[in-house]
Structures are given as C-alpha cells and as structure tokens.
Coordinates of C-alpha atoms in Angstrom, one line a residue:
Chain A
X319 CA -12.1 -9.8 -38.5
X320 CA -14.4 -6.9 -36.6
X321 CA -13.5 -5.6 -33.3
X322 CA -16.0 -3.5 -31.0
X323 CA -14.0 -0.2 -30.5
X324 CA -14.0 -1.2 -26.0
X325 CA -13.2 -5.0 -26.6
X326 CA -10.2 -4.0 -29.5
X327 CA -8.3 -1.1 -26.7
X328 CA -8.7 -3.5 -24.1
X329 CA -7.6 -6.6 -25.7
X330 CA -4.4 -4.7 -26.9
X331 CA -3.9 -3.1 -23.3
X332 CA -3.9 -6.7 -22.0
X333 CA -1.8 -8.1 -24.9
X334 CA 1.1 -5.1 -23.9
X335 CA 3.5 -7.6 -21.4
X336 CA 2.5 -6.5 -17.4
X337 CA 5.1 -5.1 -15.7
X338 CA 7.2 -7.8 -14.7
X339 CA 6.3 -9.4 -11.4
X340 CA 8.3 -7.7 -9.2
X341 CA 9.0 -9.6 -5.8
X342 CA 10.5 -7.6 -2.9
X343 CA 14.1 -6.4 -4.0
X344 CA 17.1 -7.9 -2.0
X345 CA 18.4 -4.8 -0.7
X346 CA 19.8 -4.3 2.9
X347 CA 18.5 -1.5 4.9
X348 CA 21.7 0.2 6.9
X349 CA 20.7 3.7 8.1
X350 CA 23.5 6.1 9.1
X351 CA 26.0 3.4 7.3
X352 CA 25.9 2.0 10.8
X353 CA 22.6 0.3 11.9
X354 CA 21.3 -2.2 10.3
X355 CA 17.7 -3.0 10.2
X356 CA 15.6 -5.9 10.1
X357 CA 13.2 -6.1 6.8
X358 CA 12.6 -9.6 6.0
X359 CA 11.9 -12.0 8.6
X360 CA 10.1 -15.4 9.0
X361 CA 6.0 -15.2 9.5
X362 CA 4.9 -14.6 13.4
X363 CA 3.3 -18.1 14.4
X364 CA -0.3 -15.9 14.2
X365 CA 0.5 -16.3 10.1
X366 CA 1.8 -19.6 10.0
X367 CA -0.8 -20.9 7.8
X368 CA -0.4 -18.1 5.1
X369 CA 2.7 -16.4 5.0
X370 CA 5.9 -17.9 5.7
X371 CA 7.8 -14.4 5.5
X372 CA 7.3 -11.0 6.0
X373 CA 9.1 -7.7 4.8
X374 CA 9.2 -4.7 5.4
X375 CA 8.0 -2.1 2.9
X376 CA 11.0 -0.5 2.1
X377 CA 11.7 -4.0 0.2
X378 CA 9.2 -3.5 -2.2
X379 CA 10.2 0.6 -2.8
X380 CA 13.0 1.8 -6.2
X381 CA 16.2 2.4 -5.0
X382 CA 15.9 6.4 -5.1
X383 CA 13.5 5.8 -2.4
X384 CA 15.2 3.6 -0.6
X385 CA 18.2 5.8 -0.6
X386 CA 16.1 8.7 1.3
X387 CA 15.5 6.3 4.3
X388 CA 19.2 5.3 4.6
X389 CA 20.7 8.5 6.3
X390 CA 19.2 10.6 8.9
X391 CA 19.9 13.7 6.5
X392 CA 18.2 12.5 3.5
X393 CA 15.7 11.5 5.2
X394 CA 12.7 14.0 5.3
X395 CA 11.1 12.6 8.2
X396 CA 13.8 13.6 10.4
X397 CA 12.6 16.9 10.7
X398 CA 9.0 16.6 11.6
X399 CA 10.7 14.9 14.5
X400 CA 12.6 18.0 15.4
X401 CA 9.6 19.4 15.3
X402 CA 8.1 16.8 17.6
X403 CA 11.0 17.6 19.8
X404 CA 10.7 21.4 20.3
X405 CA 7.0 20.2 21.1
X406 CA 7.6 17.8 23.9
X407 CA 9.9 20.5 25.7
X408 CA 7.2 23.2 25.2
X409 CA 5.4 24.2 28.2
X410 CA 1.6 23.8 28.2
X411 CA -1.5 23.2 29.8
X412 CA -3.2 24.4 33.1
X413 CA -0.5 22.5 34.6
X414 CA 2.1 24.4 33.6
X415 CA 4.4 21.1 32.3
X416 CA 5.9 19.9 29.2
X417 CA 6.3 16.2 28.5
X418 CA 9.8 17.0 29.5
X419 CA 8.6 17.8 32.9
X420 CA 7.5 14.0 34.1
X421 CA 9.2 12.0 30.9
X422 CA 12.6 13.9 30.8
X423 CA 14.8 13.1 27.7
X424 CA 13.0 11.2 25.2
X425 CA 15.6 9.0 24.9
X426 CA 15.2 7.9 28.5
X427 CA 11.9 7.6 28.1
X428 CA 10.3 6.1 25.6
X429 CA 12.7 3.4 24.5
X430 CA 11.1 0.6 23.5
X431 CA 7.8 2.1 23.7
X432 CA 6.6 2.3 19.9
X433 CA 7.7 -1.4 19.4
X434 CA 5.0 -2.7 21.3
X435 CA 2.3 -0.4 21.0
X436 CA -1.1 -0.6 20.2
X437 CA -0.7 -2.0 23.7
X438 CA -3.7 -2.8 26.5
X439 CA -4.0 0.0 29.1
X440 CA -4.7 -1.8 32.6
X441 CA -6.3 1.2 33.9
X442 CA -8.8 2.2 30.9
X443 CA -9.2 -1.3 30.2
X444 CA -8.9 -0.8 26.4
X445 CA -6.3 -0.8 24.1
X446 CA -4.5 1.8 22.8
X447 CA -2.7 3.3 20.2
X448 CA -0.1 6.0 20.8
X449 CA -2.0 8.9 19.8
X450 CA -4.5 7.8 22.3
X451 CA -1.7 7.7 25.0
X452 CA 0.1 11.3 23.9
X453 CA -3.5 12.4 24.4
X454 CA -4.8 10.7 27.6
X455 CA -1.3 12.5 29.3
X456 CA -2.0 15.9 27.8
X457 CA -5.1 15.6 29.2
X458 CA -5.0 14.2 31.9
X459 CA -1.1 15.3 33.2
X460 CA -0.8 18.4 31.3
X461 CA -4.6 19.5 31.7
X462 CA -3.5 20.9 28.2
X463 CA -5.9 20.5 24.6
X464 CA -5.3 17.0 23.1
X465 CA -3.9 17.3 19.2
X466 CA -6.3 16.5 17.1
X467 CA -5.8 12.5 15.9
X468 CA -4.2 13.0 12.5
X469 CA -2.9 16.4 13.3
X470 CA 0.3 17.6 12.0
X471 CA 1.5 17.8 16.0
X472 CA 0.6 14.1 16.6
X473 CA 2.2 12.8 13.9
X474 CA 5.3 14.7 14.5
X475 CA 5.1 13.4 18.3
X476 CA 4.8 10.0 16.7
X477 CA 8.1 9.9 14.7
X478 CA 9.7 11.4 17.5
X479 CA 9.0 8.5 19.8
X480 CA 9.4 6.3 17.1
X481 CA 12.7 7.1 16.6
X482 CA 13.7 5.9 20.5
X483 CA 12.3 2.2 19.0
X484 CA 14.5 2.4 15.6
X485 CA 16.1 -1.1 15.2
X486 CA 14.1 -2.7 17.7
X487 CA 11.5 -5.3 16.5
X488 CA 8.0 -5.1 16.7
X489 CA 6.2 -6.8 19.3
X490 CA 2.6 -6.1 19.8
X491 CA 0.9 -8.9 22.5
X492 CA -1.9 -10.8 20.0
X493 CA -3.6 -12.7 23.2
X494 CA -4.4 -12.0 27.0
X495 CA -6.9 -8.7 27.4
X496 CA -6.1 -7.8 23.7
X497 CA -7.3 -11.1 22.3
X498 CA -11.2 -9.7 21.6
X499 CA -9.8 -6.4 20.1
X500 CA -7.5 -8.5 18.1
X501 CA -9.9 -10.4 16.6
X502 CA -11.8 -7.7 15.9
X503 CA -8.7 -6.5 13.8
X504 CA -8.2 -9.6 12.0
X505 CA -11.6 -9.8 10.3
X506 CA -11.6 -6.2 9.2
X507 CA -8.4 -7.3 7.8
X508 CA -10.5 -10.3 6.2
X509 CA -13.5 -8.2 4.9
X510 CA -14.3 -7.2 1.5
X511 CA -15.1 -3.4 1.3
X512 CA -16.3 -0.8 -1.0
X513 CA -17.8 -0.9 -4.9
X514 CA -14.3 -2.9 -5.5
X515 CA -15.2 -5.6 -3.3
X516 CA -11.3 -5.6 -1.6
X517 CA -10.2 -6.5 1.8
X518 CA -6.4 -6.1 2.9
X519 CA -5.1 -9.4 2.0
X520 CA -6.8 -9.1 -1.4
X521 CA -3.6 -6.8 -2.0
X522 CA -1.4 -6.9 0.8
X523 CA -1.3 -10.9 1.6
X524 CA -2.5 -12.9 -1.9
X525 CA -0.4 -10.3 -4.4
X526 CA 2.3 -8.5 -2.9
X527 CA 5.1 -7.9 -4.7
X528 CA 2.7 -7.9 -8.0
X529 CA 1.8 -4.1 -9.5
X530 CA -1.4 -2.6 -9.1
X531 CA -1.4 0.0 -11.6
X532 CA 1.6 1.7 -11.3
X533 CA 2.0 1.2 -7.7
X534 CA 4.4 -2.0 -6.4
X535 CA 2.2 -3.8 -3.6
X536 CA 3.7 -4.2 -0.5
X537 CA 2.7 -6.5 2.2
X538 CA 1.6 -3.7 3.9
X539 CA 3.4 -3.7 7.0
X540 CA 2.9 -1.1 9.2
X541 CA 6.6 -1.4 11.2
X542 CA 7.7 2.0 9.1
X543 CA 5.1 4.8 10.6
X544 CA 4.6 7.1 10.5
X545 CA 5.9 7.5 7.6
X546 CA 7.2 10.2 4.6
X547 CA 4.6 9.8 1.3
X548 CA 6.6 11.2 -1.9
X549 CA 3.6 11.9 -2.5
X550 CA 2.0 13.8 -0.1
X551 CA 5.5 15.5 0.9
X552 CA 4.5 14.4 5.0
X553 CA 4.3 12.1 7.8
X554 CA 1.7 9.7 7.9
X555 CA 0.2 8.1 9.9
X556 CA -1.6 4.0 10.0
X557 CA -4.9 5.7 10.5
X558 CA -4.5 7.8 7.7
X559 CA -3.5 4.9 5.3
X560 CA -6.2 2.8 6.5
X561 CA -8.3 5.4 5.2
X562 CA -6.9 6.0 1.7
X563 CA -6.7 2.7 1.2
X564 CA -10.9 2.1 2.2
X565 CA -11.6 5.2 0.0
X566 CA -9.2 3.2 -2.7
X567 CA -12.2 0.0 -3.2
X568 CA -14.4 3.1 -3.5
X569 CA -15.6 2.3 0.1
X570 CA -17.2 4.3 3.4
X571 CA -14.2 4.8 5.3
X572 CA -13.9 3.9 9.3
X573 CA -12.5 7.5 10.9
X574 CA -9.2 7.6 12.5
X575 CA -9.3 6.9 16.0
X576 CA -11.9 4.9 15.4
X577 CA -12.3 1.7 17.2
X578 CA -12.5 -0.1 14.5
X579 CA -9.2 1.5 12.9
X580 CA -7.8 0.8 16.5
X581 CA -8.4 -3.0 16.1
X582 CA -6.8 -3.1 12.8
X583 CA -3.7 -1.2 13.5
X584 CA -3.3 -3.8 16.6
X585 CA -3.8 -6.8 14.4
X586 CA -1.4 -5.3 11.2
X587 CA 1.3 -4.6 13.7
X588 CA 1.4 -7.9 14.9
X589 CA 2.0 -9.1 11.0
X590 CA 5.1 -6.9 11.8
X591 CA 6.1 -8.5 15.1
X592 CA 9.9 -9.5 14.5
X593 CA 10.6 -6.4 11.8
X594 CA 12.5 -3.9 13.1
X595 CA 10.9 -0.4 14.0
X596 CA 11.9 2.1 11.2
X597 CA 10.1 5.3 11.4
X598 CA 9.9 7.9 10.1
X599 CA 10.1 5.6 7.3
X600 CA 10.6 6.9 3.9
X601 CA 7.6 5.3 1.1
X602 CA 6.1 6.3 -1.8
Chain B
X1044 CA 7.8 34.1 9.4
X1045 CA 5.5 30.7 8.6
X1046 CA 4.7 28.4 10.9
X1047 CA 7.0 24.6 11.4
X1048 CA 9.6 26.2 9.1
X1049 CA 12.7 24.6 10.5
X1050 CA 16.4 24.3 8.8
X1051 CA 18.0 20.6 9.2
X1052 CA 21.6 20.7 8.3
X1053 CA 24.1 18.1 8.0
X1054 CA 27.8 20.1 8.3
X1055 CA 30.7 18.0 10.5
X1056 CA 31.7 19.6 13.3
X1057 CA 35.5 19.6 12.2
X1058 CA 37.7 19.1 8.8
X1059 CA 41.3 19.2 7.6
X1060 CA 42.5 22.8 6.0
X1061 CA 41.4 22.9 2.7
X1062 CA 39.0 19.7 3.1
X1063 CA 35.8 19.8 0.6
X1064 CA 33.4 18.4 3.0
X1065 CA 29.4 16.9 2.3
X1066 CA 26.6 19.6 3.3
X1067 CA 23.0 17.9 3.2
X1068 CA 20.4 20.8 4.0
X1069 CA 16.5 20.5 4.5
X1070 CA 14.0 22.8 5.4
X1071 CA 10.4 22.1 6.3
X1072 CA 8.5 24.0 4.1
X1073 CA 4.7 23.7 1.6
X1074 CA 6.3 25.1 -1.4
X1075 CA 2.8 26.1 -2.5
X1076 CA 3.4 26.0 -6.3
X1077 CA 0.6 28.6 -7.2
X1078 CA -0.7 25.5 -9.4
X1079 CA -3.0 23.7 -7.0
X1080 CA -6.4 24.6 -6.9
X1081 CA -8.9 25.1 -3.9
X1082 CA -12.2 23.3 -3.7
X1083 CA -14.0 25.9 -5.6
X1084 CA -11.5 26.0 -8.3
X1085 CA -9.4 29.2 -7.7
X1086 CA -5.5 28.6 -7.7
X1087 CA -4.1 28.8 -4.3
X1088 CA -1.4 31.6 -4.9
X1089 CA 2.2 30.7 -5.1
X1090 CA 4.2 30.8 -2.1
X1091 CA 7.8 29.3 -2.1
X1092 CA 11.0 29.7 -0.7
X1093 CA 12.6 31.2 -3.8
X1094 CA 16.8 31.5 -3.0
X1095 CA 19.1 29.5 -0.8
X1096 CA 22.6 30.9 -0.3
X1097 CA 25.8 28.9 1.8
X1098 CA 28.5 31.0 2.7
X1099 CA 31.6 30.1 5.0
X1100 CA 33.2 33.2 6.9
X1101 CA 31.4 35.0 4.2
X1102 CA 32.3 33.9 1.6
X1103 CA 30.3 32.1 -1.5
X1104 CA 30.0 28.6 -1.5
X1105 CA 26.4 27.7 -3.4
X1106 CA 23.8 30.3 -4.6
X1107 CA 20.4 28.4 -5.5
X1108 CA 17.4 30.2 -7.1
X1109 CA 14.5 27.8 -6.6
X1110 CA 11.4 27.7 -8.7
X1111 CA 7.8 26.1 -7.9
X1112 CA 9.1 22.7 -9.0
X1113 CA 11.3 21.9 -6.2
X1114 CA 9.4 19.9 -4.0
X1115 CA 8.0 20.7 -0.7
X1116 CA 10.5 20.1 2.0
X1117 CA 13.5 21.3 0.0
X1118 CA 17.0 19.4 0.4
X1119 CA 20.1 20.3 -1.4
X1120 CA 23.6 18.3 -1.2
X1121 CA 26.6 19.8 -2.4
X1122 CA 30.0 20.6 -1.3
X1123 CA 32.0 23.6 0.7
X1124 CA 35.8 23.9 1.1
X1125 CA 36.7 24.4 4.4
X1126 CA 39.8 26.8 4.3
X1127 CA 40.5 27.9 8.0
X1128 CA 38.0 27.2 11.2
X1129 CA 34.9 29.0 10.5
X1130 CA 31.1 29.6 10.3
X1131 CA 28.7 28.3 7.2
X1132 CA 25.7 30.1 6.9
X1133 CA 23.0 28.4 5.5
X1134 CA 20.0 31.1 4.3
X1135 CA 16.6 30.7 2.7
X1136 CA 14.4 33.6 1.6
X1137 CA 10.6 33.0 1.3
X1138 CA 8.0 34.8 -1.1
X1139 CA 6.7 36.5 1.9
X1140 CA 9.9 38.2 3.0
X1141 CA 10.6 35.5 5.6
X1142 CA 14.4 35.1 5.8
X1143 CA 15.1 31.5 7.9
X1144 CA 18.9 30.8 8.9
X1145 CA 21.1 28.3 10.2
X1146 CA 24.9 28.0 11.0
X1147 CA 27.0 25.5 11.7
X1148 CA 30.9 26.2 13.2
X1149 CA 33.7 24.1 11.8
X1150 CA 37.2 23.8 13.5
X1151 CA 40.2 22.9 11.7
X1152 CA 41.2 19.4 13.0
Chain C
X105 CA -18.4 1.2 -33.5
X106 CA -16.3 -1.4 -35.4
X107 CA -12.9 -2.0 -36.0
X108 CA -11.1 -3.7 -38.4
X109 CA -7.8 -5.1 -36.9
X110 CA -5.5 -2.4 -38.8
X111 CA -7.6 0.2 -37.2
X112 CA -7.2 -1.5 -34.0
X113 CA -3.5 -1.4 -34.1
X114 CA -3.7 2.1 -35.0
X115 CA -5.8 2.8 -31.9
X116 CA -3.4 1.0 -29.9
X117 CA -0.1 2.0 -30.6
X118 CA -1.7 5.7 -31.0
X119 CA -2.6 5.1 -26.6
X120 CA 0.9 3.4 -25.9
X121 CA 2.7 6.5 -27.9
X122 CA 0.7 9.2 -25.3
X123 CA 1.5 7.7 -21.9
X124 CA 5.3 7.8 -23.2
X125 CA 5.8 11.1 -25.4
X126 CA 6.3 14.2 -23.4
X127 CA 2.4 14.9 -22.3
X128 CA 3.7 18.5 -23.3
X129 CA 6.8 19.6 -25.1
X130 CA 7.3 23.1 -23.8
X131 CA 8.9 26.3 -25.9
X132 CA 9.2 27.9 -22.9
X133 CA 11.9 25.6 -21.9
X134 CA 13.6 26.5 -25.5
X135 CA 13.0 30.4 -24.4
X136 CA 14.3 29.9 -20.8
X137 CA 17.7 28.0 -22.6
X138 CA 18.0 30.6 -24.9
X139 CA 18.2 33.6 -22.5
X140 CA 20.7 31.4 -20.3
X141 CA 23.1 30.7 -23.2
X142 CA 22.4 33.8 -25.0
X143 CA 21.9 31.3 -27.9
X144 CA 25.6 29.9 -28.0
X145 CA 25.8 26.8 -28.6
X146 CA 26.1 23.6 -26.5
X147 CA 28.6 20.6 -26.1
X148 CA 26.8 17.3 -25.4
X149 CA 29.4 16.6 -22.9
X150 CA 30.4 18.2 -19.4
X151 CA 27.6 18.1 -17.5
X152 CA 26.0 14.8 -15.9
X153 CA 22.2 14.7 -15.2
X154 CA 21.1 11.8 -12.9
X155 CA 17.2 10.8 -12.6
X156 CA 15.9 7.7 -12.2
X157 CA 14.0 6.2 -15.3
X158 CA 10.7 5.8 -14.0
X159 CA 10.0 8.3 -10.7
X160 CA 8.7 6.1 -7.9
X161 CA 6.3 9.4 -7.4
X162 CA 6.5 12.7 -9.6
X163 CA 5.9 14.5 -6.9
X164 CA 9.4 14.1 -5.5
X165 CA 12.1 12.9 -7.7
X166 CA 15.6 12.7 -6.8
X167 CA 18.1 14.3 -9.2
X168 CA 21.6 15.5 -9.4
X169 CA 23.9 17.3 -10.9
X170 CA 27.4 17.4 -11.7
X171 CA 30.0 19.4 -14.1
X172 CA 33.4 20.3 -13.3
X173 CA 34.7 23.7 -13.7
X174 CA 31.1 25.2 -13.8
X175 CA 30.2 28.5 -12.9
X176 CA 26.2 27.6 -13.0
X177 CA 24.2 24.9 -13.6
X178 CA 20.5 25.4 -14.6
X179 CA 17.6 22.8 -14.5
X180 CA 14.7 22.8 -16.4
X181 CA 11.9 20.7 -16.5
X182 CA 10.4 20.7 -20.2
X183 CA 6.8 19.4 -19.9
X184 CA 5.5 21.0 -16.6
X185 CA 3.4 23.8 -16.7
X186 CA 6.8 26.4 -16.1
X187 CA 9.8 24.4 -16.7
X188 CA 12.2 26.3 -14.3
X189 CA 13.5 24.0 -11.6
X190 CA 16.4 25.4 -10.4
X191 CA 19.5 27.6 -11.2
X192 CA 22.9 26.4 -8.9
X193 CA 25.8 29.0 -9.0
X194 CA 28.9 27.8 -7.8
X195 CA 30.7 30.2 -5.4
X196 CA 34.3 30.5 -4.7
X197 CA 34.4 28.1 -1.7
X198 CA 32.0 25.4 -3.5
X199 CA 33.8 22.1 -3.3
X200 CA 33.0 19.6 -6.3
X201 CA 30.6 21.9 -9.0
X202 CA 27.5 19.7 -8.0
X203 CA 24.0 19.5 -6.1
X204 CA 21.3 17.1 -5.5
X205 CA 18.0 18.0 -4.6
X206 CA 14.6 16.7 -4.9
X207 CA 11.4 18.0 -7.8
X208 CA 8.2 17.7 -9.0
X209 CA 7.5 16.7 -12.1
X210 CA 3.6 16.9 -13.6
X211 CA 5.0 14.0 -16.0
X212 CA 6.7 12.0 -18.3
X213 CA 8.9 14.1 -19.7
X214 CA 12.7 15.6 -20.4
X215 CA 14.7 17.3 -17.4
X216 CA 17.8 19.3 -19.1
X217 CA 20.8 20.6 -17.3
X218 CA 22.5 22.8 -19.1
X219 CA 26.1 24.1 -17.6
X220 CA 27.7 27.4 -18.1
X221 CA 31.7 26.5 -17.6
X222 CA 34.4 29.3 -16.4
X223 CA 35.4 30.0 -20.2
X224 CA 32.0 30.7 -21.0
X225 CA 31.2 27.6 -23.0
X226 CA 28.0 25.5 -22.3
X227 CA 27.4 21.9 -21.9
X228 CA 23.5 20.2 -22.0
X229 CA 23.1 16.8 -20.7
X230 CA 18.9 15.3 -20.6
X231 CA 17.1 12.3 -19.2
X232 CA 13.7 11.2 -19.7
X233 CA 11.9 10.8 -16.4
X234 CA 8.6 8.1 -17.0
X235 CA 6.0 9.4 -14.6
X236 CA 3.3 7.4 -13.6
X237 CA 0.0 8.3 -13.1
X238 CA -2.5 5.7 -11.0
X239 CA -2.2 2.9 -8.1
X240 CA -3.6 2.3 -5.6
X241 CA -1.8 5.4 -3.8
X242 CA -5.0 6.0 -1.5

C-alpha cells in the first residue's frame, strides 16, 4: 500500500497514544505550611448550565510548579511585591504624597480589595480594574505620572495589593451597574477569534484538563494574577494573557486597558467567584 | 548598580548552637544570557550575576559561580551552621561590577 | 512523493527519535568534566541529581543537588549552547553539602552533577530533562 509523504507523517503522529487526558491533579494548595487555599469549588450560579466546578489553575500545573507557589520564599513573585512595596512608600507627584500618605499600611488598607475587583466606580460611572484605580489616585491624589498599564510598576503594585486578598474568595458583582459591561465580557468570552477560529471556552470551558500541544489547559481562571510565567521569568498580568492568548488563534489582539479587555477580565473573574485569591501566583 | 535588583532572603531570626538551619535566597535579576537576540538580529550581550557567596561572622558557608543558564531571578536553597549568634552575609557580584548584599542576624536561642 | 509503508515507519520513528535524543550532545560538556576532574575517574554513586522528567517550562526548571562529604558540586547542562550551569563549593559552615536552584534549559537533554568529595574522589549522577517545545503559551 502507497502513502503520500504529508498523509503517512501525519497518520503516524496521530497513531502515537495523546498524552493521557490529564484532569486537574488532586493536590492541596497550603502556602507557608499554614494557609490553606481554596482551588476547587462548585460553579457560581452564573455557570450553572455549563460547569458544575471550577479550579484554580494551580490544579492543572506539575508538581515542581506547584511547589514554587507553596512558600513565600520559593515563590518568585514575592519579590516584585517588595518591589511594589518600596513603591507605595515612595514619595511622588506634585503633591508631594506616597500611597502611604492617605492609604497607610497596606495591610490596613487594601484588605479585601483585589477580591472584588473589576468593581463599578459610582463616581466615574464605569467599571474598573485595578490598574485603572492605582492610576485614577496617582493622578488624581498624587498629581504624579500614571504607570503605564502593563508596566513593570503596575504589576508589581498589583501583587502587592493582591497579597492583602490571599485566601479570600473572589467575588466580583455580575448584575446591578456592571450587568451591561458584563455582558459585554461574556460574549467576548463566547466569540471565535483569529485564523484558528477559537474563543475562550473553545479551550478553557469544553477541554480543560486536555493538552494542547505541550501545554495542560486550564480552565483559565484568573483568581491567581498577576501571576509568575516560568516562562517569561515575571509577573503578569490578565491583560497581558488575554493578549497572548488572542495573538495564539493568530488573531488582532484588543490592547490592555482596553474596554473590551476590561469587560472580559470582569466576566472571567466572576468564573472565579468562590476561589480563593492567590497572587502572585506561580504558572507556567 | 541595575535597576529593581533586590535580595529576598529566607534566614530565621534565631537557632540552637550548632543548628544547620534552611537559607532560601532570591534576587530579582534579567540574567541576560548573551544568547537572545534583538529585533535586528544582533545578540544582546551577556549580562549576569556571575558569583554568590554566604558567609556567617565571616566565615564560608556556600560559594556559587553561576553561568548564563541559571534562570532569571536566581534562587538558591541550601544550608548554614549556625555556631554562636551572628551575621550571614549573603553577596552577589554582577558582570557590570555591581556588588548587591544582604544580611540577616541570628541569635542563639 | 510516495511511500511505501516500510518507508513510512522509517519516517516516523526517524521524527519520534529527534524530539527525544539530546537535540545536541555537547563535547564541551566532556571538556568542562574533564578539566574539573582532571580526567580521574568517577563513581556512579554519591551524588544525587533531582529534575523533574518532563520540565513544565525549560526556561525555569527546578533542580537540586545533594552529596555528602563534598567539597564541590558542579552542574552542567549537556545540550545547551554552553553547558555550564553552576559550580557549588561547600564552605566550612555549610550545613548538609546540597543546593537547589532554578535553570534554563534550550532542551531535551542530560543535566550532570558531578561531585568532587573531601578525599579527592568524584562521583557523577545524570537525569534526562524532556523539554517541550509548543502550546498554546501565548
């Protein structure tokens, strides 16, 4: 029997076994051998009529790189938020204040605040992420420059307000002055972008836990950022994933900060709502 | 000295005489590997921390030399003996002459 | 272009054997071994090498090292471009002779640790680290 030379490599590619499906590991996440977070949890009603539980992507990681996340020392993350911190104590601005000045400790301050952010901002009357926020009070409080969206500064801002939310579970509001923006989110989440013809839940909600490639698909949860790429050796951040992942179905990417990117990370946090906070996460 | 270079050390604050304790030590740095290349194709010249020492009160504990293949962000975890309350000194030297410290004071409990 | 089914086999097995041999198996490794052992030889036990199998990213893969009564333990990385990783000397007030640390690897390939002990001996351990190369990593 005669093979064409594509047909005969691609039927023996095909006939090699798949990697075996791999469904989210059943690992426990305890950070600091004392808190333990919350990485699998039922569906939020919003997702009743597709997924009955969600995890967090740390499930879905090896256990080298689950190890990294699982003490505040291993964890490379840790000290862009150091960073983060000498930041928000630095002095800047025509005002002559630091975030310290108004916010004090971040600890006291910004508790709970990642958890439920992208949030609606009564005054602007728009929602907002919390880039948007760091910015609107450097601007407006500080009369300093903002950082630029996906800056190394923002992100290291980020996991240092993250870290006051570690442990506490995501809990973005889906309805009320959000609802529109919301929507919005859930049918970029819904579209098919790019030559590949891929939206989100083409990957993240009908085959997680399968391999793409070499990479183990996660559900795509966004309870972990920013968050520490193996791969790119730095903090992340939504925006920027969004992106790679658009450029990924060999698509025109949305910019981050864009609204559009602002819509989405509101709707993929509330697939989160009920994980617990982890960033700076550790991910491949 | 580069910019966001910063030394995260994990040392306890105290031991017993004679206690081998647990260091874990990061350091936020590129480790430019002098392999990348720029968009025009020229290779964006090596730049590394290349030696991280420990000492306690001086003397030896770990001397690393580090080539281009450690990863960016370097982290080492090994062990010190703590004989008598002290200082460990954690130093890294840089390609460019940079020389970034840290120390950490341990009492005897 | 036609195949019959033995070329076809050949063809494929020839594709599998790439993605899994070291892409490049490097003498500099052998040179870099040699001048640290001065050519003596090497027991196969006395040094412990941990790496996972397959590196969730070769970028940064966790490894360690361990071997009691070692002076030095060297790591080398055979099939990237310069297979130096890292040289650990144990000083007087080092604890247990052994290090963990994080590297970048360009492949699959062998990572070798090789130990110079107090008496002057050597010990080599290796493990094959599977790199993989394409996702959907964005």
């Amino acid at each position: 029997m005669k093979f064409k030379a594509m047909t005969a490599v691609a039927a023996l590619l095909l006939s090699v076994p798949a990697m075996t499906l791999a469904d989210p590991d059943e690992d426990a996440l305890v950070v600091n051998g004392e808190t333990e977070y919350v990485t699998e949890t039922s569906a939020p009603a919003h997702l009743s009529d597709v997924l009955d539980t969600i995890y967090s992507g740390w499930r879905f990681r090896e256990d080298e790189t689950q190890a990294l996340q699982m003490d505040d020392f291993d964890n490379p993350g840790m000290v862009f938020a150091d960073l983060g911190l000498d930041q928000w104590n630095k002095v800047e601005g025509e005002a002559e204040k630091s975030c310290a000045s108004c916010h004090g400790t971040p600890e006291e301050s910004m508790k709970g605040v990642r958890a439920v952010y992208p949030k609606w901002n009564e005054a602007a009357q728009e929602v907002r992420t919390l880039a948007m926020q760091v910015n609107d009070c450097r601007e407006t409080n500080m009369k300093a420059e903002p950082y630029k969206y996906t800056s190394t500064e923002m992100t290291n801002m980020e996991a240092l307000i993250s870290i006051q939310s570690r442990g506490m579970p995501v809990d973005v509001a889906v309805d009320g002055p959000v609802q529109a923006t919301w929507e919005a989110g859930k049918e970029i989440y819904y579209t098919r972008y790019g030559q590949l013809e891929l939206s989100c839940a083409n990957c993240h909600e009908q085959n997680y836990g399968n391999m793409i490639r070499a990479d183990h698909l996660s559900q795509g949860q966004i309870n972990g950022f920013p968050t520490y790429r193996l791969k790119n050796a730095k903090l992340n951040q939504t925006h920027d994933r969004f992106r790679g992942c658009i450029r990924d179905t060999r698509g025109h990417t949305f910019e981050a900060g864009s609204p559009e990117f602002v819509a989405l990370e509101l709707y993929v946090a509330s697939r989160g709502n009920g994980l617990s906070v982890e960033g700076p996460s550790v991910r491949n | 000295m580069a910019e966001g270079v910063k030394p995260r050390v994990k040392a306890p604050s105290s031991a017993a005489a004679g206690e081998a304790v647990v260091l874990k030590t990061l350091i936020s740095h590129q480790m430019e590997s002098g392999q990348r290349k720029n968009a025009d194709g020229t290779a964006i010249p090596r730049s590394i921390i290349n030696r991280f020492t420990c000492e306690f009160n001086g003397t030896s504990v770990i001397d690393i030399k580090m080539e281009p293949a450690i990863s960016t962000n370097p982290y080492f975890e090994f062990e010190a003996v703590i004989p008598e309350a002290g200082d460990l000194k954690f130093t890294w030297y840089d390609d460019d002459g940079s020389v970034y410290e840290d120390v950490k004071s341990v009492a005897i409990a | 272009m036609e195949f019959t089914r033995r070329d076809t086999l050949a063809l494929g097995m020839g594709a599998v054997a790439l993605t899994v041999l070291p892409f490049r198996a490097n003498a500099a490794a052998d040179d870099a071994i040699a001048e640290f052992t001065g050519g003596a030889a090497m027991a196969d036990t006395g040094v412990t090498l941990t790496a996972p199998e397959i590196a969730e990213n070769g970028n940064t893969v966790p490894i360690a090292v361990e071997a009691e009564g070692a002076v030095a333990i060297m790591v080398l990385a055979a099939g990237n471009p310069t297979p130096g990783v890292a040289t650990f000397n144990f000083g007087e007030l080092a604890g247990a002779h052994s290090a963990s640390t994080r590297i970048r690897l360009a492949g699959t390939q062998d990572v070798i640790a090789i130990a110079k002990m107090a008496d002057g001996s050597f010990a080599r351990a290796s493990s094959n680290v599977k790199v993989t190369i394409g996702g959907c990593g964005g």
